mmCIF file of C-alpha atoms in Angstrom:
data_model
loop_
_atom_site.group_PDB
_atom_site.id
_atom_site.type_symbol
_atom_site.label_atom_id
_atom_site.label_comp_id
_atom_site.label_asym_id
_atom_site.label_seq_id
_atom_site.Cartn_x
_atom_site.Cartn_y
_atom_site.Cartn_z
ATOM 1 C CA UNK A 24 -34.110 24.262 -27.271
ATOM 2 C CA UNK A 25 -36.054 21.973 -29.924
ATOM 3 C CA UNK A 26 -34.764 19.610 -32.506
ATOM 4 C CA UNK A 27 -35.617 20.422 -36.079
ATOM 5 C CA UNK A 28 -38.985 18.807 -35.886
ATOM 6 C CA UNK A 29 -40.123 20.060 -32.782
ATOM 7 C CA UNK A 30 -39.003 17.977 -30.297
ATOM 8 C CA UNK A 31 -37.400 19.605 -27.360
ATOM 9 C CA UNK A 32 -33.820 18.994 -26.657
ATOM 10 C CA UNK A 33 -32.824 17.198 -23.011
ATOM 11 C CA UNK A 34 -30.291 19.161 -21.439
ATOM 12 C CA UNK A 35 -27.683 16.961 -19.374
ATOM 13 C CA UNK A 36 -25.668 18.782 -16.666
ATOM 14 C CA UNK A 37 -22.290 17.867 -15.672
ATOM 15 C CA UNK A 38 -19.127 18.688 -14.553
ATOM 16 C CA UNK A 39 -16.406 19.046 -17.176
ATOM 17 C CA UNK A 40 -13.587 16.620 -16.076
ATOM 18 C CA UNK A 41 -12.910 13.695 -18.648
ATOM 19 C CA UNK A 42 -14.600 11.117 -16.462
ATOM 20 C CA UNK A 43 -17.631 13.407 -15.314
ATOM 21 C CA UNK A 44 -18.049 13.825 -18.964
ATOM 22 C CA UNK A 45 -17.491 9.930 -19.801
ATOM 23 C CA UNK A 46 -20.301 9.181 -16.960
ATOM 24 C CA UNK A 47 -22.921 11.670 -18.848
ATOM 25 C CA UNK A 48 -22.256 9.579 -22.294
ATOM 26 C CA UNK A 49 -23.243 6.044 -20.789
ATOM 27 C CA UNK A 50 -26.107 7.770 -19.070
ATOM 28 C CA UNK A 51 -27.405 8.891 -22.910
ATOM 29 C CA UNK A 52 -26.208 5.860 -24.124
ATOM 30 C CA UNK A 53 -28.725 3.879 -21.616
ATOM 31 C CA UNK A 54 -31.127 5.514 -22.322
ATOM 32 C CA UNK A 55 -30.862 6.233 -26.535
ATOM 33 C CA UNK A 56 -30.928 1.966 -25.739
ATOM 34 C CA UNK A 57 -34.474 2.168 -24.959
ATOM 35 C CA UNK A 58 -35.869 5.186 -26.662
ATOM 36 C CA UNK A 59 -33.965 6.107 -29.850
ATOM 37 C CA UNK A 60 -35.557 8.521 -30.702
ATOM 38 C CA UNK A 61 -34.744 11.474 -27.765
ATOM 39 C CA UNK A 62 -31.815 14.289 -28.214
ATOM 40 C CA UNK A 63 -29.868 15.695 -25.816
ATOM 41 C CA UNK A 64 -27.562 18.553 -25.553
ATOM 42 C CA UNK A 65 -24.189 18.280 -22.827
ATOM 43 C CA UNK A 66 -23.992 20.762 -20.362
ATOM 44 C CA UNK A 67 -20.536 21.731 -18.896
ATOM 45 C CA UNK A 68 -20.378 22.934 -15.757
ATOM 46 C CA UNK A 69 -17.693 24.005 -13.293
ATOM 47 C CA UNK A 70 -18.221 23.149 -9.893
ATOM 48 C CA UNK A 71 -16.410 24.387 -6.350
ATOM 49 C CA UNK A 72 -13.899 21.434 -6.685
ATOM 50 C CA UNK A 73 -12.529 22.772 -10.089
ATOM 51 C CA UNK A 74 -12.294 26.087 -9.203
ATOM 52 C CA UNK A 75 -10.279 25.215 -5.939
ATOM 53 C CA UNK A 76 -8.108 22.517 -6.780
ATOM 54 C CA UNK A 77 -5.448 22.492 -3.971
ATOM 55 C CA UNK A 78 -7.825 23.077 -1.454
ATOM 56 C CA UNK A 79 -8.400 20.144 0.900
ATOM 57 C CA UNK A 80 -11.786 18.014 0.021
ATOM 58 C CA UNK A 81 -12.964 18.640 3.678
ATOM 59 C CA UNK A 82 -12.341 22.374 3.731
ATOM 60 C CA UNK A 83 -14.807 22.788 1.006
ATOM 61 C CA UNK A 84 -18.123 21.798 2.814
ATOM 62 C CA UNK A 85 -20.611 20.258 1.381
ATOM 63 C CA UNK A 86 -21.629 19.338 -2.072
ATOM 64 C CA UNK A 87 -18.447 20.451 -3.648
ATOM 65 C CA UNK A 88 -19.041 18.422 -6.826
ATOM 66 C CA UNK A 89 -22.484 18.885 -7.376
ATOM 67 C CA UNK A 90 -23.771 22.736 -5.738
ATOM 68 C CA UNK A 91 -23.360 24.692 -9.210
ATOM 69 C CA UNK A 92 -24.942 21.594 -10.566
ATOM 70 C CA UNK A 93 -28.249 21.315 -8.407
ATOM 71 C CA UNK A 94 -28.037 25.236 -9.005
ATOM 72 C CA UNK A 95 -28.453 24.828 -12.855
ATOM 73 C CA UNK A 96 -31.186 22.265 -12.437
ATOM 74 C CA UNK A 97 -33.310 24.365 -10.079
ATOM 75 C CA UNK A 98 -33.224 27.537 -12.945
ATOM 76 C CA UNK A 99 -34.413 25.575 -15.612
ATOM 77 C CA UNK A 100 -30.688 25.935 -17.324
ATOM 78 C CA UNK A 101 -30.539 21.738 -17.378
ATOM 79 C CA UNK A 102 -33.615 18.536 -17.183
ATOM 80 C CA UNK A 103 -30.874 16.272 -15.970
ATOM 81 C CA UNK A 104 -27.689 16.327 -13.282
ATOM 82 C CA UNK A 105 -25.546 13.483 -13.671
ATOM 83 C CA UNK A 106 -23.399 12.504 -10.484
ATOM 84 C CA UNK A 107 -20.872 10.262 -9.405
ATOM 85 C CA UNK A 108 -23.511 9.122 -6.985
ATOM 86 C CA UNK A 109 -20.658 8.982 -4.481
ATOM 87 C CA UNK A 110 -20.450 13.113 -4.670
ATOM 88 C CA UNK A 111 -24.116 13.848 -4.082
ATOM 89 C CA UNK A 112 -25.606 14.653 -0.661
ATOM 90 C CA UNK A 113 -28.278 12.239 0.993
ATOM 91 C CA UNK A 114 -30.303 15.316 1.170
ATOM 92 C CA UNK A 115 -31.081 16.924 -1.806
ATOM 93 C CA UNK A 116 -33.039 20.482 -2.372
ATOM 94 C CA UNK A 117 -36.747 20.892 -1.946
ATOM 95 C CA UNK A 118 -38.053 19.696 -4.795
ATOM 96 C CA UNK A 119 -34.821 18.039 -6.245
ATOM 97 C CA UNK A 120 -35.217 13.767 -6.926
ATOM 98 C CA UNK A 121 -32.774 11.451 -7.337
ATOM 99 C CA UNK A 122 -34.680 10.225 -10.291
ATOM 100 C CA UNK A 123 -32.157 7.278 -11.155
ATOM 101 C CA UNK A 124 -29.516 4.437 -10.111
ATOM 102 C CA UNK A 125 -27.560 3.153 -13.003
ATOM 103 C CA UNK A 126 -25.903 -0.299 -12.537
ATOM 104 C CA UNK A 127 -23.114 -0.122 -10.415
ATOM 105 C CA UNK A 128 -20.090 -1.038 -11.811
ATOM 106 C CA UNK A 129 -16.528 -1.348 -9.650
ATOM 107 C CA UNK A 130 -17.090 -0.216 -5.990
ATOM 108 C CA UNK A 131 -13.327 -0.697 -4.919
ATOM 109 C CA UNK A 132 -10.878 1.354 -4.786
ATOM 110 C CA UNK A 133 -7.191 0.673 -6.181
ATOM 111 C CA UNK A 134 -3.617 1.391 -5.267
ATOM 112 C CA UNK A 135 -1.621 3.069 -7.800
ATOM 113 C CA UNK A 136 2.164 3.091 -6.799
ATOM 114 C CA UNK A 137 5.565 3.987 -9.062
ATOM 115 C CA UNK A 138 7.473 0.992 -8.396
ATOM 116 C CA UNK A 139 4.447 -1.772 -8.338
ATOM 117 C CA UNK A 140 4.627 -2.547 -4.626
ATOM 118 C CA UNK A 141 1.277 -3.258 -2.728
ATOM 119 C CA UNK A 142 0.277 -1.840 -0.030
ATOM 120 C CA UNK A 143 1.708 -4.175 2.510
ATOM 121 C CA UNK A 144 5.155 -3.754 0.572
ATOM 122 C CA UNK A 145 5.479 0.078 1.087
ATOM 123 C CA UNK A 146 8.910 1.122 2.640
ATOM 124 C CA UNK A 147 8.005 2.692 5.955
ATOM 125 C CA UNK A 148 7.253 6.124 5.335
ATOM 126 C CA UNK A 149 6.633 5.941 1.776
ATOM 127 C CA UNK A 150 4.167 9.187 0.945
ATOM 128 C CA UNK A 151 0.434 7.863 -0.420
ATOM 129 C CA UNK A 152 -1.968 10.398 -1.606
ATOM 130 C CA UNK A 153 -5.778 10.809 -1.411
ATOM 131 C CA UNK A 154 -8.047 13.287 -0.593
ATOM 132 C CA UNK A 155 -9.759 11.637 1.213
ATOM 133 C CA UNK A 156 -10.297 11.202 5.115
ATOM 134 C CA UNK A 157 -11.835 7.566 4.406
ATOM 135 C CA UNK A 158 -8.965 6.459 2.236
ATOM 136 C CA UNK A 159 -6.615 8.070 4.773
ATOM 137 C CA UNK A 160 -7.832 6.580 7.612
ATOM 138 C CA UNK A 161 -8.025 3.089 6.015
ATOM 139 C CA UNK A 162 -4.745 3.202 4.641
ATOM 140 C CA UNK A 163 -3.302 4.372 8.197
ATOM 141 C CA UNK A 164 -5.296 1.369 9.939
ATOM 142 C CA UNK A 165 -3.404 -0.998 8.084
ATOM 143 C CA UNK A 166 0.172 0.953 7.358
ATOM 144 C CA UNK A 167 0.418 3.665 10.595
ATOM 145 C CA UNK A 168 4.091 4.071 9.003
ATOM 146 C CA UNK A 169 3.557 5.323 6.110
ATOM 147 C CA UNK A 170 2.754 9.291 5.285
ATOM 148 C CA UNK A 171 -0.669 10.361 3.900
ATOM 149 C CA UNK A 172 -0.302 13.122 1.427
ATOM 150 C CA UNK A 173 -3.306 15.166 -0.445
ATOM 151 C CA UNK A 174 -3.174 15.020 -4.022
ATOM 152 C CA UNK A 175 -6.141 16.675 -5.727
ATOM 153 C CA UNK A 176 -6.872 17.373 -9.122
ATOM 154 C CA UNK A 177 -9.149 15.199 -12.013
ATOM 155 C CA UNK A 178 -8.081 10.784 -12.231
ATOM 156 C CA UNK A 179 -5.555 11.687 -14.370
ATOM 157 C CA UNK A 180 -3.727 14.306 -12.795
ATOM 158 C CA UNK A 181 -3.304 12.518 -9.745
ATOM 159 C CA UNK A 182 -1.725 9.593 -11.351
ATOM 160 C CA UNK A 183 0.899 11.687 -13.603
ATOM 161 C CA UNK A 184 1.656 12.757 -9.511
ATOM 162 C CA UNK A 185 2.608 9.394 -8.809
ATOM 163 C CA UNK A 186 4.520 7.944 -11.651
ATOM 164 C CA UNK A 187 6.548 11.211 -12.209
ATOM 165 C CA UNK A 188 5.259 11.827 -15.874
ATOM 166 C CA UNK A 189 6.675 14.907 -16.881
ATOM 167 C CA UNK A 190 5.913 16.178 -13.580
ATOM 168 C CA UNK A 191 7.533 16.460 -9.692
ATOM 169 C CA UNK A 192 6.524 13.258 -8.047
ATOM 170 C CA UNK A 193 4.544 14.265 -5.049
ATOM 171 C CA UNK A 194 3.907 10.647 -3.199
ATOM 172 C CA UNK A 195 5.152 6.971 -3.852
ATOM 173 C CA UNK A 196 1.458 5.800 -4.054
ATOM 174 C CA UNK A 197 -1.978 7.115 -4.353
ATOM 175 C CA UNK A 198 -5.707 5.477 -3.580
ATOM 176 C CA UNK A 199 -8.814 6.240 -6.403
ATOM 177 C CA UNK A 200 -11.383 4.722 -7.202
ATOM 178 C CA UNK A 201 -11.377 1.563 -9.679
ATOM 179 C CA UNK A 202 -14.075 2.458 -11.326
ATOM 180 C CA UNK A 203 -12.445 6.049 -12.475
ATOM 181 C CA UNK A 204 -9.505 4.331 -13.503
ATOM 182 C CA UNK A 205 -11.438 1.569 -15.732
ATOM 183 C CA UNK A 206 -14.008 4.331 -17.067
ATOM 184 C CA UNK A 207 -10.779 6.431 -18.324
ATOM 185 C CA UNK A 208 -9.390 3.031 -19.576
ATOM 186 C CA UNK A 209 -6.658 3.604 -16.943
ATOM 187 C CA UNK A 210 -6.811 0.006 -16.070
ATOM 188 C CA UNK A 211 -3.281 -0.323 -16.414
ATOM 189 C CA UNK A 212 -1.792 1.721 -14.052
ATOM 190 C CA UNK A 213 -3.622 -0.475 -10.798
ATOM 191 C CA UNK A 214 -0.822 -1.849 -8.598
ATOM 192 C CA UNK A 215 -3.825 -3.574 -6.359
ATOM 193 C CA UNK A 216 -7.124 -3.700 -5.639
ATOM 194 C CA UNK A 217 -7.871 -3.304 -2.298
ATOM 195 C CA UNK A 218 -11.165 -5.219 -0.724
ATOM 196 C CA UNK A 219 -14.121 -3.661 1.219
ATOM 197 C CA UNK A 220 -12.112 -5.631 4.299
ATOM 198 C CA UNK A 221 -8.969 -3.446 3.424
ATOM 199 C CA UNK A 222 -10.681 -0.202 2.213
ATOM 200 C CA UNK A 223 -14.434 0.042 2.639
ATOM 201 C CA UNK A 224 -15.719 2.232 -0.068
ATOM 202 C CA UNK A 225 -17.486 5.137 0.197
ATOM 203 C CA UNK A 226 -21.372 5.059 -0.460
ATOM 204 C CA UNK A 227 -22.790 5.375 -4.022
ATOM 205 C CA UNK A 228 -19.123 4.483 -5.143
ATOM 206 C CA UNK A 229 -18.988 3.151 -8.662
ATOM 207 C CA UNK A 230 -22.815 4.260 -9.210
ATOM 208 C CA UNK A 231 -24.236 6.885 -11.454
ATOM 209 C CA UNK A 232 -27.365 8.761 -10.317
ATOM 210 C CA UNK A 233 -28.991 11.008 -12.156
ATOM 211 C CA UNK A 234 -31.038 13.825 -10.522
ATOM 212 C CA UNK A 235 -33.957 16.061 -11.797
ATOM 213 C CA UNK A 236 -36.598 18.110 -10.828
ATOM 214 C CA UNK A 237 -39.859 16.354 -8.829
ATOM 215 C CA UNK A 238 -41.685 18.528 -11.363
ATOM 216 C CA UNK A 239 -40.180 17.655 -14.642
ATOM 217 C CA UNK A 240 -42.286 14.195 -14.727
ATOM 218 C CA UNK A 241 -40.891 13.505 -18.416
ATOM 219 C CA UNK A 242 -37.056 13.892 -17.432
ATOM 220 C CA UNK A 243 -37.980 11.743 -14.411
ATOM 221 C CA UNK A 244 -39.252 8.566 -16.380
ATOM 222 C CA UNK A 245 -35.893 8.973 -18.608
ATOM 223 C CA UNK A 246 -33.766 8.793 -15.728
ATOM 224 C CA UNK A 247 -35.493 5.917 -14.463
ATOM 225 C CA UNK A 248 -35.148 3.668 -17.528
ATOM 226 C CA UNK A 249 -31.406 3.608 -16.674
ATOM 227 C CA UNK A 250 -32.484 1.940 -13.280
ATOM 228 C CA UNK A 251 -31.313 -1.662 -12.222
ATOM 229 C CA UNK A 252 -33.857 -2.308 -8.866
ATOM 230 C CA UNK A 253 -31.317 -4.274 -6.638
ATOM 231 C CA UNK A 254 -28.922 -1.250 -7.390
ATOM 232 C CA UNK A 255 -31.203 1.537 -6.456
ATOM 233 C CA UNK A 256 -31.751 -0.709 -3.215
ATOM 234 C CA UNK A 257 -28.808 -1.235 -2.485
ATOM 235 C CA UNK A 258 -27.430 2.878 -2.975
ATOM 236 C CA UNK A 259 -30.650 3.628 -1.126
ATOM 237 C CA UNK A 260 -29.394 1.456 1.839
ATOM 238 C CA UNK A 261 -26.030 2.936 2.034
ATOM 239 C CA UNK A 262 -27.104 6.739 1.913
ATOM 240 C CA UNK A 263 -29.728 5.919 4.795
ATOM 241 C CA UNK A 264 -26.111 5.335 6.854
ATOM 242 C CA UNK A 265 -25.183 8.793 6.137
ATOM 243 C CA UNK A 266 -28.780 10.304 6.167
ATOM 244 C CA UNK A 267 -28.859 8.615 10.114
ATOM 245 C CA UNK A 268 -25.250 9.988 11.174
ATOM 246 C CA UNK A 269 -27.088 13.506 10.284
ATOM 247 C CA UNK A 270 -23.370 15.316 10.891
ATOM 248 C CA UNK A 271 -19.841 15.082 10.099
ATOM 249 C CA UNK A 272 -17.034 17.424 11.373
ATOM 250 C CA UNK A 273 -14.070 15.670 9.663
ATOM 251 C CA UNK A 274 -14.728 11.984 10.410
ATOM 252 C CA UNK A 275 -13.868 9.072 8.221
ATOM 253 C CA UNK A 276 -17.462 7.260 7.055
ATOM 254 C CA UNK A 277 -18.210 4.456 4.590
ATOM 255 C CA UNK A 278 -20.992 2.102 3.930
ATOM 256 C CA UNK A 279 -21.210 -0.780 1.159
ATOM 257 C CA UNK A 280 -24.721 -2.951 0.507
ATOM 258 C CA UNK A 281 -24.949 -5.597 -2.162
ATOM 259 C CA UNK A 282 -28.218 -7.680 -3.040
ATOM 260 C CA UNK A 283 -27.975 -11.114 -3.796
ATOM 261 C CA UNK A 284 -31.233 -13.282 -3.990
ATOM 262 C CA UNK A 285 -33.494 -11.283 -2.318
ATOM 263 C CA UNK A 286 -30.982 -10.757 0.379
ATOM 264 C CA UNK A 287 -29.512 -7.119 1.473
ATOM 265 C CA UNK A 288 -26.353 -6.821 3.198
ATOM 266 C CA UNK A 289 -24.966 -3.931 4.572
ATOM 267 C CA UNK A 290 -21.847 -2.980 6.037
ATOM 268 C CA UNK A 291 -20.969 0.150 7.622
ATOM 269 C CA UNK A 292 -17.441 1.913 9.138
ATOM 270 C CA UNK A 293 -16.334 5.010 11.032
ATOM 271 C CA UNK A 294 -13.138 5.412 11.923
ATOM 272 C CA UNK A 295 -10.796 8.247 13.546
ATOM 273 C CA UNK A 296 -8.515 10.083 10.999
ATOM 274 C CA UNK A 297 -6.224 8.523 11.828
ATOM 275 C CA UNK A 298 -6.699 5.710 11.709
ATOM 276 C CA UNK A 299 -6.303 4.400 15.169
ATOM 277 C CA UNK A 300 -9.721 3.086 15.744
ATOM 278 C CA UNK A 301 -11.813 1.953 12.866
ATOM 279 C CA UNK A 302 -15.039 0.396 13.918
ATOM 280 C CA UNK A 303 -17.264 -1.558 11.717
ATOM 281 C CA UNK A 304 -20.869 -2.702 12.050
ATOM 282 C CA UNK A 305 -22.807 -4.823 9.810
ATOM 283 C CA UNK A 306 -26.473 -6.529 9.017
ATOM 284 C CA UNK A 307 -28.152 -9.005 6.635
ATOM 285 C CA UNK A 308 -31.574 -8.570 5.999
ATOM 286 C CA UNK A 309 -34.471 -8.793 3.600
ATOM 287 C CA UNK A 310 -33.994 -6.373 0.415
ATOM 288 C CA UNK A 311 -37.338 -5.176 1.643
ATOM 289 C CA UNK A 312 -36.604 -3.459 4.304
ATOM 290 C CA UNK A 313 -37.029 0.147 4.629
ATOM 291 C CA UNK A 314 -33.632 2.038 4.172
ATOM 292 C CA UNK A 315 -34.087 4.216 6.981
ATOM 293 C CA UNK A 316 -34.277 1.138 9.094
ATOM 294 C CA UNK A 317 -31.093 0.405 7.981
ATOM 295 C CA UNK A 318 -29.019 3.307 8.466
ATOM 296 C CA UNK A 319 -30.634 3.454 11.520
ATOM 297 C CA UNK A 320 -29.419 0.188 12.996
ATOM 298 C CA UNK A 321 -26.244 0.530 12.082
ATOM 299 C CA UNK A 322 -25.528 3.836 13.929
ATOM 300 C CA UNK A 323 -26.645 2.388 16.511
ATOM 301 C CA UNK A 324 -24.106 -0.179 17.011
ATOM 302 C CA UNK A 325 -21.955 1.868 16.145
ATOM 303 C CA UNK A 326 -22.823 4.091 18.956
ATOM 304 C CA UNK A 327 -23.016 1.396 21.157
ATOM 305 C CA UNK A 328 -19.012 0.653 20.528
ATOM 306 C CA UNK A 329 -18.070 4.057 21.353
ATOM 307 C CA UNK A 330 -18.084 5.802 17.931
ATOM 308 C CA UNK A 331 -20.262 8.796 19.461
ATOM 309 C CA UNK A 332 -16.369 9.599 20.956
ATOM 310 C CA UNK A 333 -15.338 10.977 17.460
ATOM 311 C CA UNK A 334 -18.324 11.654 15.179
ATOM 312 C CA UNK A 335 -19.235 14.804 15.696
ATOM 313 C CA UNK A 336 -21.924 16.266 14.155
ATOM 314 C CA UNK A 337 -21.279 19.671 12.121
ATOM 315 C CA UNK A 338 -22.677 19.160 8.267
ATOM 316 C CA UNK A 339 -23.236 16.252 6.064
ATOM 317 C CA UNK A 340 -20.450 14.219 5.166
ATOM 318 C CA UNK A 341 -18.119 15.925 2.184
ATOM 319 C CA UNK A 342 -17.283 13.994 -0.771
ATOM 320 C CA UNK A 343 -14.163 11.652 -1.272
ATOM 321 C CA UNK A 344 -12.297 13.174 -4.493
ATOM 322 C CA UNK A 345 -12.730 11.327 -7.578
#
């Protein structure tokens, strides 16, 4: 497609849900900052995910957020695919790029509960939901009373779950991710942030990427104009964790970097569903090093501590839901 003077339309992919769609306006909006004068066209986009929404996260396989996505992109149908980087496989298809970062915004994820109790003030078994085995096994390490419940379904949805709103209630408490909840303007319904040393996040979470085509140079230098350089290190250095696990058969994974001052620092977990034994492993080094490195040496202590017991390798890690 080509605007009225000849210029060719940029085709965004996405997935339809409020906040996928949200995410695909600040990526234009970045990058209409620095070149006015491009055009781009939204493209909607169901994905596995919508089409199976009370179907466990893990039961899906891989990519559940992003295969009909990547699909588009490789026929041409879209120039860009923009991601919750947190959805989007380590490995990518031949010829696919993740062609940019955006600046990461809230990495944490939040408790939303009915009755505005934290975490620690939960009545024994009071029902959280989450689909997700990281949240799960977090939440279990801390409170092994209280029941884990899967809620699935878009940011929104899984709130009305909790408070009740015009709705069966389905648990007393759910965990999402902050950033969701702020991009929504949500921000009201957080009971309580919980901190990486409560609930490490899961990598790329809070972060945008946006992924093209090796061959589509021009949609490439777009993407990258959207780029922050200590946030493309620092996603880089948490998807080398996952890249150097190489497997997952249902086993609770996170990794969180940040880049201060020229300084990376890295912090990795696996746990056991639930929740029982969480291990954690981290390193500070130079923001040069190579990512691979990274991942790398953090398996490895994990290994070392006896996480090889319970990671087994099957297929990449799945996605945590939104």
């Amino acid at each position: 497609m080509s605007a009225g003077d000849g210029r060719r339309v940029l085709r965004v992919g996405t997935r339809r849900s409020p906040l996928a769609m949200i995410q695909t306006e600040l990526f234009m909006q970045a990058v209409l900052a620095k070149e006015p004068s491009l055009e781009f066209e939204v493209v909607g986009i169901t994905t596995t995910a919508e089409r199976q929404p009370t179907t466990p996260i893990p039961d899906l396989g891989q990519g559940v957020f992003v295969k009909e996505i990547q699909i588009a992109l490789a026929n041409g149908e879209i120039d860009f695919a923009v991601h919750s980087l947190k959805d989007l496989p380590t490995r990518l298809p031949p010829g696919h790029t993740l062609a940019g970062v955006m600046p990461r915004n809230d990495p944490r994820d939040v408790l939303v509960s009915r009755d505005g109790q934290l975490l620690n003030e939960l009545p024994a078994g009071a029902r959280v939901g989450t689909g997700s085995i990281r949240r799960a096994a977090q939440v279990l390490a801390h409170r092994p009373d209280l029941e884990i419940v899967l809620l699935r379904g878009n940011v929104d949805t899984r709130v009305r779950k909790v408070t009740g709103e015009g709705r069966e209630i389905e648990a007393e408490a759910a965990v999402l991710a902050a950033v969701g909840l702020q991009r929504l303007g949500m921000d009201d319904v957080i009971t309580e942030f919980l901190e990486p040393d409560v609930m490490l996040p899961a990598v790329g979470q809070g972060a945008i990427g946006i992924e093209c085509l090796e061959t589509n140079v021009q949609a490439c230098a777009v993407a990258a104009l959207t780029e922050e350089r200590d946030h493309r290190i620092a996603a880089e250095a948490e998807r080398s964790f996952l890249r150097a696990v190489g497997g997952f058969c249902r086993t609770p994974l996170a990794c969180y970097a940040t880049v201060q001052g020229g300084s990376l620092s890295v912090e990795a977990m696996a746990a056991t569903p639930d929740g029982t034994v969480v291990l954690r492993e981290s390193i500070t080094t130079d923001a040069s090093t190579e990512s691979e490195e990274i991942g790398k040496r953090l398996l490895d202590s994990l290994y070392a501590r006896g996480a090889g017991d319970f990671i087994i390798l099957d297929d990449e890690p799945t996605a945590d839901d939104d």
